[in-house]
Coordinates of C-alpha atoms in Angstrom, one line a residue:
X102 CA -15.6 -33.2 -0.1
X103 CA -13.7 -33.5 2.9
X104 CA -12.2 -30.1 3.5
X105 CA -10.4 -30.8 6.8
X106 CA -7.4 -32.4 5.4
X107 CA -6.7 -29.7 3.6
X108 CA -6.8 -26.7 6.0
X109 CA -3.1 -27.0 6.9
X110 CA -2.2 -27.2 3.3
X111 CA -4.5 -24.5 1.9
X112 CA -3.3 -22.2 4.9
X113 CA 0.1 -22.0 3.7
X114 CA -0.9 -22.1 -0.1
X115 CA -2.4 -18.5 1.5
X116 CA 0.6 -17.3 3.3
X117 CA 2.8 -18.1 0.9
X118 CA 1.4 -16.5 -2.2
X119 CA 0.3 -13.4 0.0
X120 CA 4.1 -13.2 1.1
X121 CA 5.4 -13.2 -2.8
X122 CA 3.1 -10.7 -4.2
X123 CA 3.6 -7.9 -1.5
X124 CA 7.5 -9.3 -1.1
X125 CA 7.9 -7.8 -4.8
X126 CA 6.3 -4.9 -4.4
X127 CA 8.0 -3.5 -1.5
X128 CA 11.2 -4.5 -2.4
X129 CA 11.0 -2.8 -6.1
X130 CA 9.8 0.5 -3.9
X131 CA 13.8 0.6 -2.7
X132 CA 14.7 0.5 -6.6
X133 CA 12.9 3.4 -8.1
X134 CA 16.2 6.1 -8.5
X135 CA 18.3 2.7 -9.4
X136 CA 15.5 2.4 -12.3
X137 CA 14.8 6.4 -13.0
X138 CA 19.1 6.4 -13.4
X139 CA 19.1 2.9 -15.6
X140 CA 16.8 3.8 -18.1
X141 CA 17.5 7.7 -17.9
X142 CA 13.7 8.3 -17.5
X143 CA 12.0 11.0 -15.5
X144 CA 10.3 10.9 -12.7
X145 CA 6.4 10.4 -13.7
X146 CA 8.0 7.7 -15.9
X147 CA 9.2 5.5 -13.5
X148 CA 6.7 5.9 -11.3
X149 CA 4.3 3.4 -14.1
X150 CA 6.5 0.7 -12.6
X151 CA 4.9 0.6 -9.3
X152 CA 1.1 2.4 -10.3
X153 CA 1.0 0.1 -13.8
X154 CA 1.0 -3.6 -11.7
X155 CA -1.5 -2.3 -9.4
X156 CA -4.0 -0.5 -11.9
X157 CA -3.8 -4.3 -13.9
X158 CA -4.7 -6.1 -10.4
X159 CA -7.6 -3.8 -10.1
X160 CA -8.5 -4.3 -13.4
X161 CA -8.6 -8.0 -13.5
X162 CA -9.6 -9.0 -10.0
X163 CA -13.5 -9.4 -9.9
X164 CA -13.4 -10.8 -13.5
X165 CA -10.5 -14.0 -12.4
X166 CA -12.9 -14.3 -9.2
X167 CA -15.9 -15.0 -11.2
X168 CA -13.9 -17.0 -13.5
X169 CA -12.8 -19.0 -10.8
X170 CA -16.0 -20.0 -9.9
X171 CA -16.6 -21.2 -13.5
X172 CA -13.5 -23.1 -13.6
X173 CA -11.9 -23.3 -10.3
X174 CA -10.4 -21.3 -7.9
X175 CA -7.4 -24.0 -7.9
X176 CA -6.8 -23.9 -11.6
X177 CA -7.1 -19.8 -11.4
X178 CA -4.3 -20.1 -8.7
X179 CA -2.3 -22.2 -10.1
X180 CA -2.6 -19.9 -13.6
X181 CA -1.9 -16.7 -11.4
X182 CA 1.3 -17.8 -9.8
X183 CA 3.3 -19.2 -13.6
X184 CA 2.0 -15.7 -14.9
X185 CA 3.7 -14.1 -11.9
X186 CA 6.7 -16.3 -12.6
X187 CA 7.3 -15.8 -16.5
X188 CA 6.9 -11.8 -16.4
X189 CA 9.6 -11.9 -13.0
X190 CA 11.8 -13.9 -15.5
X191 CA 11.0 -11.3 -18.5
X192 CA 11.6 -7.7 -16.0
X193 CA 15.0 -9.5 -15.3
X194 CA 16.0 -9.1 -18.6
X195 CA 14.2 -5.8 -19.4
X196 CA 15.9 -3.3 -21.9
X197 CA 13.7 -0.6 -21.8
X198 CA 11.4 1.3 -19.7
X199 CA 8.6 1.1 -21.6
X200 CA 8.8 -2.7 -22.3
X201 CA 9.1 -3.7 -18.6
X202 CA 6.1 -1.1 -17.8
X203 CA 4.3 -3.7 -20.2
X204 CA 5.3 -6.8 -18.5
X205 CA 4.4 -4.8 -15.8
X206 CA 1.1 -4.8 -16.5
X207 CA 1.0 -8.4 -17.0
X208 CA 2.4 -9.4 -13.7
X209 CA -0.5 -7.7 -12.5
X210 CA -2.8 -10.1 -14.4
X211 CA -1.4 -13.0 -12.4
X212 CA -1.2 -11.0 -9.1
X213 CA -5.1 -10.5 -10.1
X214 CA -5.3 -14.5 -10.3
X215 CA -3.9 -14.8 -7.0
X216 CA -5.8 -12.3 -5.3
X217 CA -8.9 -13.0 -5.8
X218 CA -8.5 -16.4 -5.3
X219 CA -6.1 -17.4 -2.3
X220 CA -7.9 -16.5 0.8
X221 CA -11.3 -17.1 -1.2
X222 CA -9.6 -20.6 -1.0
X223 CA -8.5 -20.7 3.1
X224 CA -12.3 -19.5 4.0
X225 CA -13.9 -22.5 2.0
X226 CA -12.4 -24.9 4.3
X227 CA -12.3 -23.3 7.9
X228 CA -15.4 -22.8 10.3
X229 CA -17.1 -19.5 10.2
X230 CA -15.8 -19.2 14.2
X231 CA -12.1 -19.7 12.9
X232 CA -12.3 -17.1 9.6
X233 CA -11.0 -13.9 11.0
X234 CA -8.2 -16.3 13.2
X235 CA -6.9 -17.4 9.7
X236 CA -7.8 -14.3 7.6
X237 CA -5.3 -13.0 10.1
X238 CA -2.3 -15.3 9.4
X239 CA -3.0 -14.6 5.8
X240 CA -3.0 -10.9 6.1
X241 CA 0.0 -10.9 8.5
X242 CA 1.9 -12.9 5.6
X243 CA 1.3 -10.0 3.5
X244 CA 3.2 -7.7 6.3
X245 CA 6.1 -9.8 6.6
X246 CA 6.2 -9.7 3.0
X247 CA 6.7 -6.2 3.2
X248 CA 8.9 -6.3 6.4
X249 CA 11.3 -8.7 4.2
X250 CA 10.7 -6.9 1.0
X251 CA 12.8 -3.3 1.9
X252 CA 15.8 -5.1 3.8
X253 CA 16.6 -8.0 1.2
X254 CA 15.3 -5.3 -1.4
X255 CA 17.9 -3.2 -0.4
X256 CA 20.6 -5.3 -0.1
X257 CA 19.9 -7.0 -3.4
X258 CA 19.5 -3.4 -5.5
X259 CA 23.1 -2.5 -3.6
X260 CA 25.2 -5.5 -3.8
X261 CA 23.3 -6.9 -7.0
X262 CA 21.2 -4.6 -9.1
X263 CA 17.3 -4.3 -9.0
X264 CA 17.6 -7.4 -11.3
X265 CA 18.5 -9.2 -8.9
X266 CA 14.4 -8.6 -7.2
X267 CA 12.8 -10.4 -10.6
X268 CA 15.0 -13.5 -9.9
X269 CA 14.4 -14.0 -6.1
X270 CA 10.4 -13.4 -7.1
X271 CA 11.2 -15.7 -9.8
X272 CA 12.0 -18.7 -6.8
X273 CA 9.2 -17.6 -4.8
X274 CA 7.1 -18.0 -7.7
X275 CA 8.0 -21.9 -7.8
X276 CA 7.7 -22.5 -4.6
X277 CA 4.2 -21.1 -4.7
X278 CA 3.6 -23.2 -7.5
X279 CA 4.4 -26.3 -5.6
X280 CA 2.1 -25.4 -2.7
X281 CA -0.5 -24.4 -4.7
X282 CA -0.5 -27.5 -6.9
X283 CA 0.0 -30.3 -4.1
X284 CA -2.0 -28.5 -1.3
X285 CA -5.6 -26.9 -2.4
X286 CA -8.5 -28.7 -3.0
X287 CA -10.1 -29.5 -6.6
X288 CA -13.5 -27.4 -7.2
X289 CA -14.2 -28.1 -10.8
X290 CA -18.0 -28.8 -9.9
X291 CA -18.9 -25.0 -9.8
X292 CA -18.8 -24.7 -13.3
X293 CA -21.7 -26.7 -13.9
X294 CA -23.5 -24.1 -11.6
X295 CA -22.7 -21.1 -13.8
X296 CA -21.8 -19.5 -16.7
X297 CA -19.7 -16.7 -17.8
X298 CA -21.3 -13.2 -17.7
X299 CA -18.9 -12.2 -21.1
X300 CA -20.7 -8.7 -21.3
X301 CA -20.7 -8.0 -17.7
X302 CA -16.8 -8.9 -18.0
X303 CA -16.2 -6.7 -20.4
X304 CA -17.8 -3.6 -18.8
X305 CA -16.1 -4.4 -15.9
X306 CA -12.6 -4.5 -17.5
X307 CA -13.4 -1.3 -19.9
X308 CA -15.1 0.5 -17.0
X309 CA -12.1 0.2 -14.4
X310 CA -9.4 0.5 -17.2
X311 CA -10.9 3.7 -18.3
X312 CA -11.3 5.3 -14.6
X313 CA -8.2 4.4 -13.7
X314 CA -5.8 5.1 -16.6
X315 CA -7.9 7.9 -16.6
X316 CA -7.4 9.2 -13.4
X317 CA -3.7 8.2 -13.3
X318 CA -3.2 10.9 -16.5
X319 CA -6.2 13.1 -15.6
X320 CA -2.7 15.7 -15.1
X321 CA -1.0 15.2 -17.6
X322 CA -3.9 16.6 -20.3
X323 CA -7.3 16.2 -22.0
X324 CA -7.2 12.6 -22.8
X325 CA -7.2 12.1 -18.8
X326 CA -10.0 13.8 -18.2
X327 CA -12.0 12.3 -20.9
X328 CA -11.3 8.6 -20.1
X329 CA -12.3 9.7 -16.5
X330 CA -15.0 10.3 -17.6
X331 CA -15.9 7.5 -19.5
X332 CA -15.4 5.7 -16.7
X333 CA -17.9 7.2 -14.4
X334 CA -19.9 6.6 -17.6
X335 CA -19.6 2.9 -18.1
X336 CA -20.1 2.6 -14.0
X337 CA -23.4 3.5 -14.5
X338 CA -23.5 1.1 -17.6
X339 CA -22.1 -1.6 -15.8
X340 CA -24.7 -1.1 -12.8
X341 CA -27.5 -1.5 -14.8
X342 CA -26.7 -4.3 -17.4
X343 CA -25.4 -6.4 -14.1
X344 CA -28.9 -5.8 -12.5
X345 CA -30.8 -7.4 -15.3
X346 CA -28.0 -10.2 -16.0
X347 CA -28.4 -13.9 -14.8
X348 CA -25.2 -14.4 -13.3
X349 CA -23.6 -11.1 -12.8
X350 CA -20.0 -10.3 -12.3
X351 CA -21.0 -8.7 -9.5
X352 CA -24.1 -9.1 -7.7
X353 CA -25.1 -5.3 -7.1
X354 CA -27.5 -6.9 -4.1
X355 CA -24.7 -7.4 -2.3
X356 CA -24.1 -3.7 -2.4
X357 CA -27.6 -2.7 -2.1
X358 CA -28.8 -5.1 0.9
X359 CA -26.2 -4.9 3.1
X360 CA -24.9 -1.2 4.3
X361 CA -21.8 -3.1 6.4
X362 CA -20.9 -4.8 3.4
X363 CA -20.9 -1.3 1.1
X364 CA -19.4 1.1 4.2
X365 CA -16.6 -2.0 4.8
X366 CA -15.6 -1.6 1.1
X367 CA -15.4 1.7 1.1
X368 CA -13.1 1.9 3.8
X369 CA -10.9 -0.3 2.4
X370 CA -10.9 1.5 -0.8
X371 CA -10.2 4.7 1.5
X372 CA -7.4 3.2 3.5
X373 CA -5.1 1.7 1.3
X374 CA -5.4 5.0 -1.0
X375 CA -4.7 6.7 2.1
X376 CA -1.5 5.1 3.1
X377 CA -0.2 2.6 0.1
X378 CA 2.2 5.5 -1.3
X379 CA 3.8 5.8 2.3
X380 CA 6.7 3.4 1.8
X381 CA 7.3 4.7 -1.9
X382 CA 7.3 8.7 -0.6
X383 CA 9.5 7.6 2.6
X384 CA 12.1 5.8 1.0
X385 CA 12.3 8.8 -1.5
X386 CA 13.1 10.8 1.2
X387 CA 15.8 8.5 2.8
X388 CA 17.9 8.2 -0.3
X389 CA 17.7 11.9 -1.5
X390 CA 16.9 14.1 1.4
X391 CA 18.4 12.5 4.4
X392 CA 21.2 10.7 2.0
X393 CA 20.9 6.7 2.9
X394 CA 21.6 4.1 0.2
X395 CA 19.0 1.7 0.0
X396 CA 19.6 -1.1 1.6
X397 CA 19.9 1.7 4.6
X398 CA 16.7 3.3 3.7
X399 CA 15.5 -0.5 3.6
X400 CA 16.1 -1.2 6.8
X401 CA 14.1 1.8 8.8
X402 CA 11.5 1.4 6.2
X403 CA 11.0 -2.3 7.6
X404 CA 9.6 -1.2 10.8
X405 CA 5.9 -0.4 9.4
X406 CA 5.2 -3.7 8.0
X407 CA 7.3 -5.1 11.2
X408 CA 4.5 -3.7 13.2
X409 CA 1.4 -4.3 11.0
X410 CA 2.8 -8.6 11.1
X411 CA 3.2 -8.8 15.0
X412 CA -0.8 -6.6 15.4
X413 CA -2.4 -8.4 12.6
X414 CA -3.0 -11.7 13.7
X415 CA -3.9 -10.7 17.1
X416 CA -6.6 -8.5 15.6
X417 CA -7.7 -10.8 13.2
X418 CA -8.8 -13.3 15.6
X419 CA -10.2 -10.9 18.1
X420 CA -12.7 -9.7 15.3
X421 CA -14.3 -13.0 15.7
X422 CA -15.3 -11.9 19.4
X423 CA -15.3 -8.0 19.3
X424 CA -17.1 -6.0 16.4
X425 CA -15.0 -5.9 13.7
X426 CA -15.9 -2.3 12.9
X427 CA -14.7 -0.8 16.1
X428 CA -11.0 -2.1 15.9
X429 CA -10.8 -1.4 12.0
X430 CA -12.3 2.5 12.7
X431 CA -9.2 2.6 15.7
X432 CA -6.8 1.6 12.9
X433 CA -7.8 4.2 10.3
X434 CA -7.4 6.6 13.3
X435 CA -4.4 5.5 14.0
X436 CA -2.8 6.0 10.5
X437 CA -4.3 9.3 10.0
X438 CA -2.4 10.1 13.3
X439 CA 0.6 8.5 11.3
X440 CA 0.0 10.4 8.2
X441 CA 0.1 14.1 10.0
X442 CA 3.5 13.4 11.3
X443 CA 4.5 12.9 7.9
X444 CA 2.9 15.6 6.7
X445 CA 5.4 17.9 8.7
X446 CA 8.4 16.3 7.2
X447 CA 11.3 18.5 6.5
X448 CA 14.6 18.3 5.7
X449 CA 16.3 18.9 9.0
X450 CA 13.7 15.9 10.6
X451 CA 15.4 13.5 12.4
X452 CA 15.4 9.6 11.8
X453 CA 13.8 8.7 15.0
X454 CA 10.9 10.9 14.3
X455 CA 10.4 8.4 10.3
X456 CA 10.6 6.0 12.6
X457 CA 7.8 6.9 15.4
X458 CA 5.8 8.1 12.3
X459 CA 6.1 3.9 11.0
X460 CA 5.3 2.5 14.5
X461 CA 2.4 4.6 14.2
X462 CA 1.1 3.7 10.7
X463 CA 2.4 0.2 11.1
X464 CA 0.3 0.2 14.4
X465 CA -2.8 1.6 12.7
X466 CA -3.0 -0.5 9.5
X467 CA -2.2 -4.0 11.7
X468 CA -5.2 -2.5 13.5
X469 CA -7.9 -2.4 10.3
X470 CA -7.1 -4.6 7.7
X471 CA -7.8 -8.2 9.2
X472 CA -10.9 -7.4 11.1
X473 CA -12.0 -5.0 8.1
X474 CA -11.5 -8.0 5.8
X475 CA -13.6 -10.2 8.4
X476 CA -16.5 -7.2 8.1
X477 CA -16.6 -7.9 4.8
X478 CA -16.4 -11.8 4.3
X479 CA -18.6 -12.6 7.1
X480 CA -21.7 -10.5 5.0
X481 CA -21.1 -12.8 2.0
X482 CA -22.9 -16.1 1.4
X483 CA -20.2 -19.3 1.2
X484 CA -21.3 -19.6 -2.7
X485 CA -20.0 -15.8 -3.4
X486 CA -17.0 -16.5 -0.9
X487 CA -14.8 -16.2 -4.2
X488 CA -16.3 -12.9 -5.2
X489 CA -16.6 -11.1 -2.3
X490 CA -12.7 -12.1 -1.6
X491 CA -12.1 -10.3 -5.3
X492 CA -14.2 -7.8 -4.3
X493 CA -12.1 -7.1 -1.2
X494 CA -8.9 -7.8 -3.2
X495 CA -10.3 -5.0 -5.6
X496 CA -11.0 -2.1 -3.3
X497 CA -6.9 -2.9 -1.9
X498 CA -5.6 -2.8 -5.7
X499 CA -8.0 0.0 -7.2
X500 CA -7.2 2.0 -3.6
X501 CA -3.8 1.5 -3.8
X502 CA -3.7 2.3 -7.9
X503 CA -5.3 5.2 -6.7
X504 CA -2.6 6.2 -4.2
X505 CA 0.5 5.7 -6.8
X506 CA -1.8 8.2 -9.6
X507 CA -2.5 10.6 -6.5
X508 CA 1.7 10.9 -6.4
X509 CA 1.8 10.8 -10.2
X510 CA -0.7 13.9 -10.4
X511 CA 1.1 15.7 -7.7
X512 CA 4.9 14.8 -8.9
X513 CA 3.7 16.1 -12.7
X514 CA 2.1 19.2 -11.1
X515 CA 5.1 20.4 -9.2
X516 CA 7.9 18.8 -10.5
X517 CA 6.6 18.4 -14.4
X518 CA 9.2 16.1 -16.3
X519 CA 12.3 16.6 -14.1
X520 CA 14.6 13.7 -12.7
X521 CA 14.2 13.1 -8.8
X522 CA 17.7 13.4 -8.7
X523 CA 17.8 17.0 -10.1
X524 CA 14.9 18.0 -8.5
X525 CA 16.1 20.8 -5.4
X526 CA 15.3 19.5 -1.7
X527 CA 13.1 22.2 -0.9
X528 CA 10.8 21.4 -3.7
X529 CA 10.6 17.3 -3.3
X530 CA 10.0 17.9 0.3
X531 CA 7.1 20.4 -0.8
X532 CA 6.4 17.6 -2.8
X533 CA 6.4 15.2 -0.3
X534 CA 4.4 17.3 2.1
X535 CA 1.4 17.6 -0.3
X536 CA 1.2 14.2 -1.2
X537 CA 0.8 13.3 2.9
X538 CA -1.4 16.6 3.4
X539 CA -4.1 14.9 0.7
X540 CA -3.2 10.9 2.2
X541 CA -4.3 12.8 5.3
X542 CA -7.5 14.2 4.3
X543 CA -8.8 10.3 2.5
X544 CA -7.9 8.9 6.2
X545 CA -9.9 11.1 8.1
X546 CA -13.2 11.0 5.4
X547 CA -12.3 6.7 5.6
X548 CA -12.3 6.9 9.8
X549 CA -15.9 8.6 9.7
X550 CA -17.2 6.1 7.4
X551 CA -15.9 2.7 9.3
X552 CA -17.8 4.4 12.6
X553 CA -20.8 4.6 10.4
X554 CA -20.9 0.9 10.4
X555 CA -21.9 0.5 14.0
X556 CA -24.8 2.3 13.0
X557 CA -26.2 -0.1 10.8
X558 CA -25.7 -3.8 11.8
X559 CA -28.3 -5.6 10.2
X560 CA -28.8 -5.8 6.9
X561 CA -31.2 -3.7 5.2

């Protein structure tokens, strides 16, 4: 097939759907006391709104990649984005806590689709020499996304009600939609080249599920603890049946040949558990320390994802001359600079300072993610393109699933069932403070393992 025609197409199939996922997410981040006051819930509660969508993504990720090279990564696309539709259609009309936490969870199925399936599309039909140039555009999409997603977040939760955020991600949906179907290329022909690794799948999803619901309650009492466990339990399950199975889920050599490949993934992992929870514990602050409504809040919260969009593309194609390693270890750097000036919030800190704290993060992130995704896709063979992407896709949604239960663990732990809005100021910025103090400690631990790349180039 001739891929060239489709480049321009498939590029903005991949900016597109990269801006509507992360557009939703931010903007809901401005919500969360609207929500908590709504459906008088409690502050652990409401937090499920933000940690359930991501904990699904993770969850679903490498088993819709796989699936995608079965059936398609076009039809997997296509499925993602009227999944992500429907459920922004359902929240809007949401009655209950629990029964948007559920729909929720769905969403997260189609942002799953999506995931590990958009740029896994852009990289089949651009020159290895161009990858990191249009990784970059695609990444920076998912910046802007969260540039836009605070300010018309805000204004919409203010003027309109958070219900308002479901309908706009309902429009963006279609328009995705209508990208997706007229502008990717057909790939039925894969599935004549594999079959479905049903067992593998079903480790995968019980293995993830159980770690990460796990880990999300491992507070909150025994049952925690014990699916943790199981967990870590079925990972070793998992590894082994997938080492014996014909066409794994996930080929462990991948892992096990290639040390850039494994240390790559694992600063991913690190970095988005390291600083996803930033804009969620920020905007916090704004509204009930320093007192801003949200579309206020929205707007000074825009200038870390302002940041990341204008660096991003810029980094993304220098990774295809410099070593991607070296700018990605700067960025993780950079945001654990970020992250220690948050970790000395207090109630008394002034504006300006939030704001040199964002420039800093938004600096550091625009820094790693592009040429850290490069790392990583430029170790994969073009026939595992569309499982390495969910692979990469994964370590974002599993690190930043893991950010939202590190908040959960420490909001349950300090501030047990109480409102945010009754909790005192001194003990949400205590709060606050910890949260950063542990974001802090990932960052550093992620920065020492992204320099450990430039130790081993080759694979091994």
């Amino acid at each position: 097939m001739d891929y060239e025609k489709y480049r321009k197409s498939s590029l903005i199939t991949a900016v597109f759907t990269a801006f509507m996922t992360t557009f939703v997410a931010s903007a809901l981040n401005l919500s969360i006391p609207n929500i908590e006051s709504d459906f008088s819930t409690n502050a652990v509660t409401v937090g499920w709104i933000v940690t359930i969508y991501t904990v699904s993504a993770a969850i679903f990720s490498v088993p819709f990649g796989k699936l995608a090279d079965v059936i398609g990564k076009r039809k997997v696309l296509i499925g993602g984005v009227f999944v992500f539709m429907l459920t922004s259609v359902i929240c809007a009309f949401s009655t209950s806590i629990q029964a948007m936490i559920i729909i929720r969870f769905f969403q997260g199925i189609g942002a799953a689709c999506i995931f590990a399936t958009n740029n896994a599309i852009l990289i089949s039909v651009y020159p290895g020499n161009r990858r990191g140039a249009v990784i970059g555009m695609s990444v920076s999409a998912t910046y802007i996304g969260l540039s836009a997603g605070p300010v018309i977040g805000g204004f919409l939760n203010s003027s309109l009600g958070w219900r308002a955020i479901f309908w706009v991600a309902c429009i963006l949906s279609l328009i995705s939609l209508y990208f997706t179907v007229t502008g990717t290329p057909a790939d039925e022909g894969l599935k004549e080249r594999q079959k479905t690794d049903m067992v593998g799948n079903i480790l995968y999803v019980l293995m993830v599920s159980a770690f990460l619901f796990g880990f999300s309650n491992i507070g909150t009492g025994f049952s925690g603890k014990l699916l943790t466990l199981l967990g870590a339990v079925l990972l070793i399950v998992f590894g082994r049946y997938e080492l014996k199975a014909v066409n794994p889920v996930v080929k462990i050599s991948m892992f096990t040949g290639d040390a850039v490949f494994t240390l790559s993934n694992i600063a991913a992992l690190l970095n988005y558990a390291a600083t996803f929870a930033v804009t969620y514990l920020v905007s916090i602050y704004l509204q009930l320390i320093v007192g801003f409504p949200s579309q206020k809040a929205g707007l000074v919260l825009i200038i870390m994802p302002l940041i990341q969009a204008l660096i991003t593309p810029k980094t993304g194609k220098l990774s295809d001359t410099v070593p991607p390693y070296k700018l990605a270890s700067a960025g993780m750097a950079c945001c654990a600079l970020g992250l220690g000036l948050f970790a000395s919030l207090g109630k008394e800190t002034g504006v300006v300072f939030v704001v040199v704290a964002l420039m800093v993060m938004g600096t550091g992130f625009g820094l790693f993610s592009s040429p850290n995704t490069n790392a990583i896709m430029s170790r994969a063979d073009k026939s595992d393109y569309a499982v390495a992407n969910s692979i990469v896709s994964t370590m974002r949604t599993i690190g930043q699933s893991f950010s939202m239960a590190l908040v959960n663990i420490i909001v349950s732990f300090k501030l047990g069932d109480s409102a945010l809005s009754q909790v005192s100021g001194d003990n949400l910025i205590s709060t606050i403070r910890t949260c950063f103090i542990v974001f802090l400690f990932l960052c550093i631990v992620g920065t020492l393992i992204s320099l450990k790349r430039g130790e081993k180039r080759h694979r091994v």
